[in-house]
PDB file of C-alpha atoms in Angstrom:
ATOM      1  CA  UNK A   1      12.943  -2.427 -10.247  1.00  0.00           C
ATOM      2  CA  UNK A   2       9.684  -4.138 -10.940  1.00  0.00           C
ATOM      3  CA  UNK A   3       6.410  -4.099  -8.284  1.00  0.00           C
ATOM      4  CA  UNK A   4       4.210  -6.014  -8.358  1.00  0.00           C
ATOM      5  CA  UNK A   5       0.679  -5.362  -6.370  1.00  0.00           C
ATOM      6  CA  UNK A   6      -1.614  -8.382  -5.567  1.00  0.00           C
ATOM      7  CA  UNK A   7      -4.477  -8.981  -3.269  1.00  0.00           C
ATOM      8  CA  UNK A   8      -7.425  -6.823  -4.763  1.00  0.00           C
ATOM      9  CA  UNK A   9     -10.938  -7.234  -4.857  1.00  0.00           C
ATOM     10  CA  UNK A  10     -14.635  -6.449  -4.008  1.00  0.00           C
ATOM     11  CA  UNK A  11     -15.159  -6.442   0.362  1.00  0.00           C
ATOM     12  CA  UNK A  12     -18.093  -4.821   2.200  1.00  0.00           C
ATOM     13  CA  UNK A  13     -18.003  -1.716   4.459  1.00  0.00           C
ATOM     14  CA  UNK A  14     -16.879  -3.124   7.684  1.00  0.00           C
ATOM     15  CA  UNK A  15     -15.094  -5.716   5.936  1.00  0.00           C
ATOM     16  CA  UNK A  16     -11.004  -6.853   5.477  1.00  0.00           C
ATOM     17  CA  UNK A  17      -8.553  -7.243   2.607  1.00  0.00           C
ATOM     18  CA  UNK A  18      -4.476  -8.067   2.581  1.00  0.00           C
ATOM     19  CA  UNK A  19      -2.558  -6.430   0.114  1.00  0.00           C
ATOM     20  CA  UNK A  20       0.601  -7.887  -0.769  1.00  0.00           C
ATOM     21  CA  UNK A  21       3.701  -6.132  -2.865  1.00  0.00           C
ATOM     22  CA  UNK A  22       6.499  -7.947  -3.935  1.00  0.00           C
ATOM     23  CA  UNK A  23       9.613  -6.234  -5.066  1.00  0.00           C
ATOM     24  CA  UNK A  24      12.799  -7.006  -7.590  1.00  0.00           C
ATOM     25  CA  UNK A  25      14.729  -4.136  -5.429  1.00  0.00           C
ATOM     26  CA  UNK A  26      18.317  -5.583  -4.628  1.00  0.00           C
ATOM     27  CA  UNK A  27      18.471  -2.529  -1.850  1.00  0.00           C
ATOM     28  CA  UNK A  28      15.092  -2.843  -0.821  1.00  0.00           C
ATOM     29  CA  UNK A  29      15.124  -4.744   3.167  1.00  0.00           C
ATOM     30  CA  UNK A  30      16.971  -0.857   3.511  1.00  0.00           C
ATOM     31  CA  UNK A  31      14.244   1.565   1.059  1.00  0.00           C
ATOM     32  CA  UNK A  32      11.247   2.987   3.063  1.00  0.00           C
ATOM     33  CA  UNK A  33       8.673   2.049   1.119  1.00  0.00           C
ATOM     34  CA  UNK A  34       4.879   3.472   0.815  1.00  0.00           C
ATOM     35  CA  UNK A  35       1.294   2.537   0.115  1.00  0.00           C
ATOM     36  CA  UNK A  36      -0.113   4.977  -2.167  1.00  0.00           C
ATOM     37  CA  UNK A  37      -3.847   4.966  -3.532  1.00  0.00           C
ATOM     38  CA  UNK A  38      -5.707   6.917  -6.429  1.00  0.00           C
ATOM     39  CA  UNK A  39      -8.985   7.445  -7.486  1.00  0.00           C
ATOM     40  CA  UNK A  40     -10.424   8.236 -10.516  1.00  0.00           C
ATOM     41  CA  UNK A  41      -9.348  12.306 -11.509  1.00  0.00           C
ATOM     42  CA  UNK A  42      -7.424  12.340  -8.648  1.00  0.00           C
ATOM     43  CA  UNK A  43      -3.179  12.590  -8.270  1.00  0.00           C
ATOM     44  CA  UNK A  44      -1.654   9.049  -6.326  1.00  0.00           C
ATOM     45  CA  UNK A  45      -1.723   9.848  -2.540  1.00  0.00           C
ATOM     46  CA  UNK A  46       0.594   8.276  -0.004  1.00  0.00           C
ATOM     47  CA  UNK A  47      -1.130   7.240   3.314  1.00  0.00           C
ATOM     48  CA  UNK A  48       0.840   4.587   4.820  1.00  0.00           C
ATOM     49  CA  UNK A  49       4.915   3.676   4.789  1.00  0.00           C
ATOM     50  CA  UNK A  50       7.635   1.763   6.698  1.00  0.00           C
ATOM     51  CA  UNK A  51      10.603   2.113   6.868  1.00  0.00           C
ATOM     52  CA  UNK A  52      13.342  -0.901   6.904  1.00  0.00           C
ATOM     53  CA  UNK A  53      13.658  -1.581  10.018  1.00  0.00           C
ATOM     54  CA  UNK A  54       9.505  -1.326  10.029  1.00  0.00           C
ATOM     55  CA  UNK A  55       8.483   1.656  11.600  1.00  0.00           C
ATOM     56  CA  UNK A  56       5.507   3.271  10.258  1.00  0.00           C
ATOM     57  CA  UNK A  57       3.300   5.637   9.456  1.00  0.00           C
ATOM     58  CA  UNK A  58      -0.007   6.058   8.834  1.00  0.00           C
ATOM     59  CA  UNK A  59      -2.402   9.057   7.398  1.00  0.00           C
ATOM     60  CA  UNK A  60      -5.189   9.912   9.727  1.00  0.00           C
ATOM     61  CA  UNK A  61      -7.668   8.801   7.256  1.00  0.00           C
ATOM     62  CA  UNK A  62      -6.347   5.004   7.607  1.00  0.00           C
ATOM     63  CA  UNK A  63      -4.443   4.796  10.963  1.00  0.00           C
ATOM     64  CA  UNK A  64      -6.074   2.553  13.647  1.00  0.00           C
ATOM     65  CA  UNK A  65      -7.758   0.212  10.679  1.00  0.00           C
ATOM     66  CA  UNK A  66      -4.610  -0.276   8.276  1.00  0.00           C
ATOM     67  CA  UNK A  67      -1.957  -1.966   8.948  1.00  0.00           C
ATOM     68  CA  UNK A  68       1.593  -2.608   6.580  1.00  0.00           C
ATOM     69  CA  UNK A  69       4.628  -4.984   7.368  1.00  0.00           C
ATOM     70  CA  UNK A  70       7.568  -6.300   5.567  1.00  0.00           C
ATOM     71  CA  UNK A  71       9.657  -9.300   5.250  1.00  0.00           C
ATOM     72  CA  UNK A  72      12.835  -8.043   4.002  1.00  0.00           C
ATOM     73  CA  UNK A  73      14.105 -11.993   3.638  1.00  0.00           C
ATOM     74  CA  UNK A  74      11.464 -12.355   0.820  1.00  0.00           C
ATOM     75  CA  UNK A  75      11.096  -8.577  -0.633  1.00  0.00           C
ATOM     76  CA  UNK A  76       7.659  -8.184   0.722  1.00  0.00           C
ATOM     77  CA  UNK A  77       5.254  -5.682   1.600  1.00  0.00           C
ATOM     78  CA  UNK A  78       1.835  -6.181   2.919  1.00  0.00           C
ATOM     79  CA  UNK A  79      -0.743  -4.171   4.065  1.00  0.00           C
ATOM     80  CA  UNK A  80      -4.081  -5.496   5.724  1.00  0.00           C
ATOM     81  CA  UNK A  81      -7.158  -2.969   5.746  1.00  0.00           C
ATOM     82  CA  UNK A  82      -9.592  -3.643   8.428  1.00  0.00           C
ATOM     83  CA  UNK A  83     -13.513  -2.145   8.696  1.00  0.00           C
ATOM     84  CA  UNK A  84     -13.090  -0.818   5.211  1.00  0.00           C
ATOM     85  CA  UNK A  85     -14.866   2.059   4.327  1.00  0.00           C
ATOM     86  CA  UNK A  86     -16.392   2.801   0.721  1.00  0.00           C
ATOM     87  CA  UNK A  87     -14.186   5.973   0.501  1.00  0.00           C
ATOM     88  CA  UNK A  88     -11.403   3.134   0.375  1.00  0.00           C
ATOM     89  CA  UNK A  89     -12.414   2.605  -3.330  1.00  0.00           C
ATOM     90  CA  UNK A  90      -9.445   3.134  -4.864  1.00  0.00           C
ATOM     91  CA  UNK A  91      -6.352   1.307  -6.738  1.00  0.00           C
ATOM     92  CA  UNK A  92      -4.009   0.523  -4.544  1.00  0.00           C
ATOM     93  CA  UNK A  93       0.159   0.650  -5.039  1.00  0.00           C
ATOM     94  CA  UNK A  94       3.117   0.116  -3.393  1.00  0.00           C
ATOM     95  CA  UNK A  95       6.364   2.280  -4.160  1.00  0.00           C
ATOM     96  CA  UNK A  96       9.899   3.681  -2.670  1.00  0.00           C
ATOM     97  CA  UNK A  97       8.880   6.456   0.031  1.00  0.00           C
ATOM     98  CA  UNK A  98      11.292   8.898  -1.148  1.00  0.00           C
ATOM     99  CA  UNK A  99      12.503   7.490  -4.263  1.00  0.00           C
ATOM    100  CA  UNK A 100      10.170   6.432  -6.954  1.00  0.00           C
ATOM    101  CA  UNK A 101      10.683   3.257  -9.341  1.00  0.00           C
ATOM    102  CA  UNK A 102       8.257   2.397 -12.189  1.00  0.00           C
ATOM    103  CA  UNK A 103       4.462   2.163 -11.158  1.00  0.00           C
ATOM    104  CA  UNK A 104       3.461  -1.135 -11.511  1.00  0.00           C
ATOM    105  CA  UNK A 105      -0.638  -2.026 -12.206  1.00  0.00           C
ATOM    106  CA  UNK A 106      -1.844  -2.026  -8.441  1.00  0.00           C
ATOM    107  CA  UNK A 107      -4.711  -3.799  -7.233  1.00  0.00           C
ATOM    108  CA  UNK A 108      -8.146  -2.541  -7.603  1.00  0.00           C
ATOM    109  CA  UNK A 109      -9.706  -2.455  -3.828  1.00  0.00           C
ATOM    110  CA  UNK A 110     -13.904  -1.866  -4.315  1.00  0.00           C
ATOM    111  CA  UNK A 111     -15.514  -1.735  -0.762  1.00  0.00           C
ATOM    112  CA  UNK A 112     -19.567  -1.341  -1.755  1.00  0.00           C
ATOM    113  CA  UNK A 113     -22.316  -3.511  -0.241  1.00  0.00           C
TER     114      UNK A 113
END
């Protein structure tokens, strides 16, 4: 299974960014997948998933400003951050919930004024 992470980039504190995550996964409109984020010395955290039939879950330190949805039709994932913070720094990937395929390069997300 290859991921692919897209949608990175530079946004001011307060400001917005779309993530988007497309997937070779034959199985994946049924995989719960997750939004996972690392920063530099620090292990890949998980803070936001869905499952397949889209219910999610958020981490405290994201719920009520990011949001992730699916189209199982085209293997996507997408998650849009609203009034971004600069603790949001961080590169950004998308993966199976539960099980784990090969990392792909995420998307570098740099909220600084």
């Amino acid at each position: 299974v290859q991921l692919v992470e897209s949608g990175g980039g530079l946004a001011q504190p307060g400001g917005s960014l779309t993530l988007s995550c497309t997937s070779s996964d034959t199985d994946f409109a049924t995989r719960s997948m997750g939004w996972f984020r690392q920063t530099p010395g620090e292990a890949r955290q998980l803070f936001a998933s869905i499952t397949g039939g889209g219910y999610t879950n958020y981490d405290d330190s994201v719920k009520g400003r990011f949001t992730t949805s699916r189209d199982n039709a085209k293997n996507m994932l997408y998650l849009q951050m609203n009034d971004l913070k600069p603790e949001d720094t961080a590169v950004y990937y998308c993966n199976g919930k539960h099980i784990f395929f090969p990392w792909g390069e995420g998307a570098q997300v740099v909220v600084s004024s």
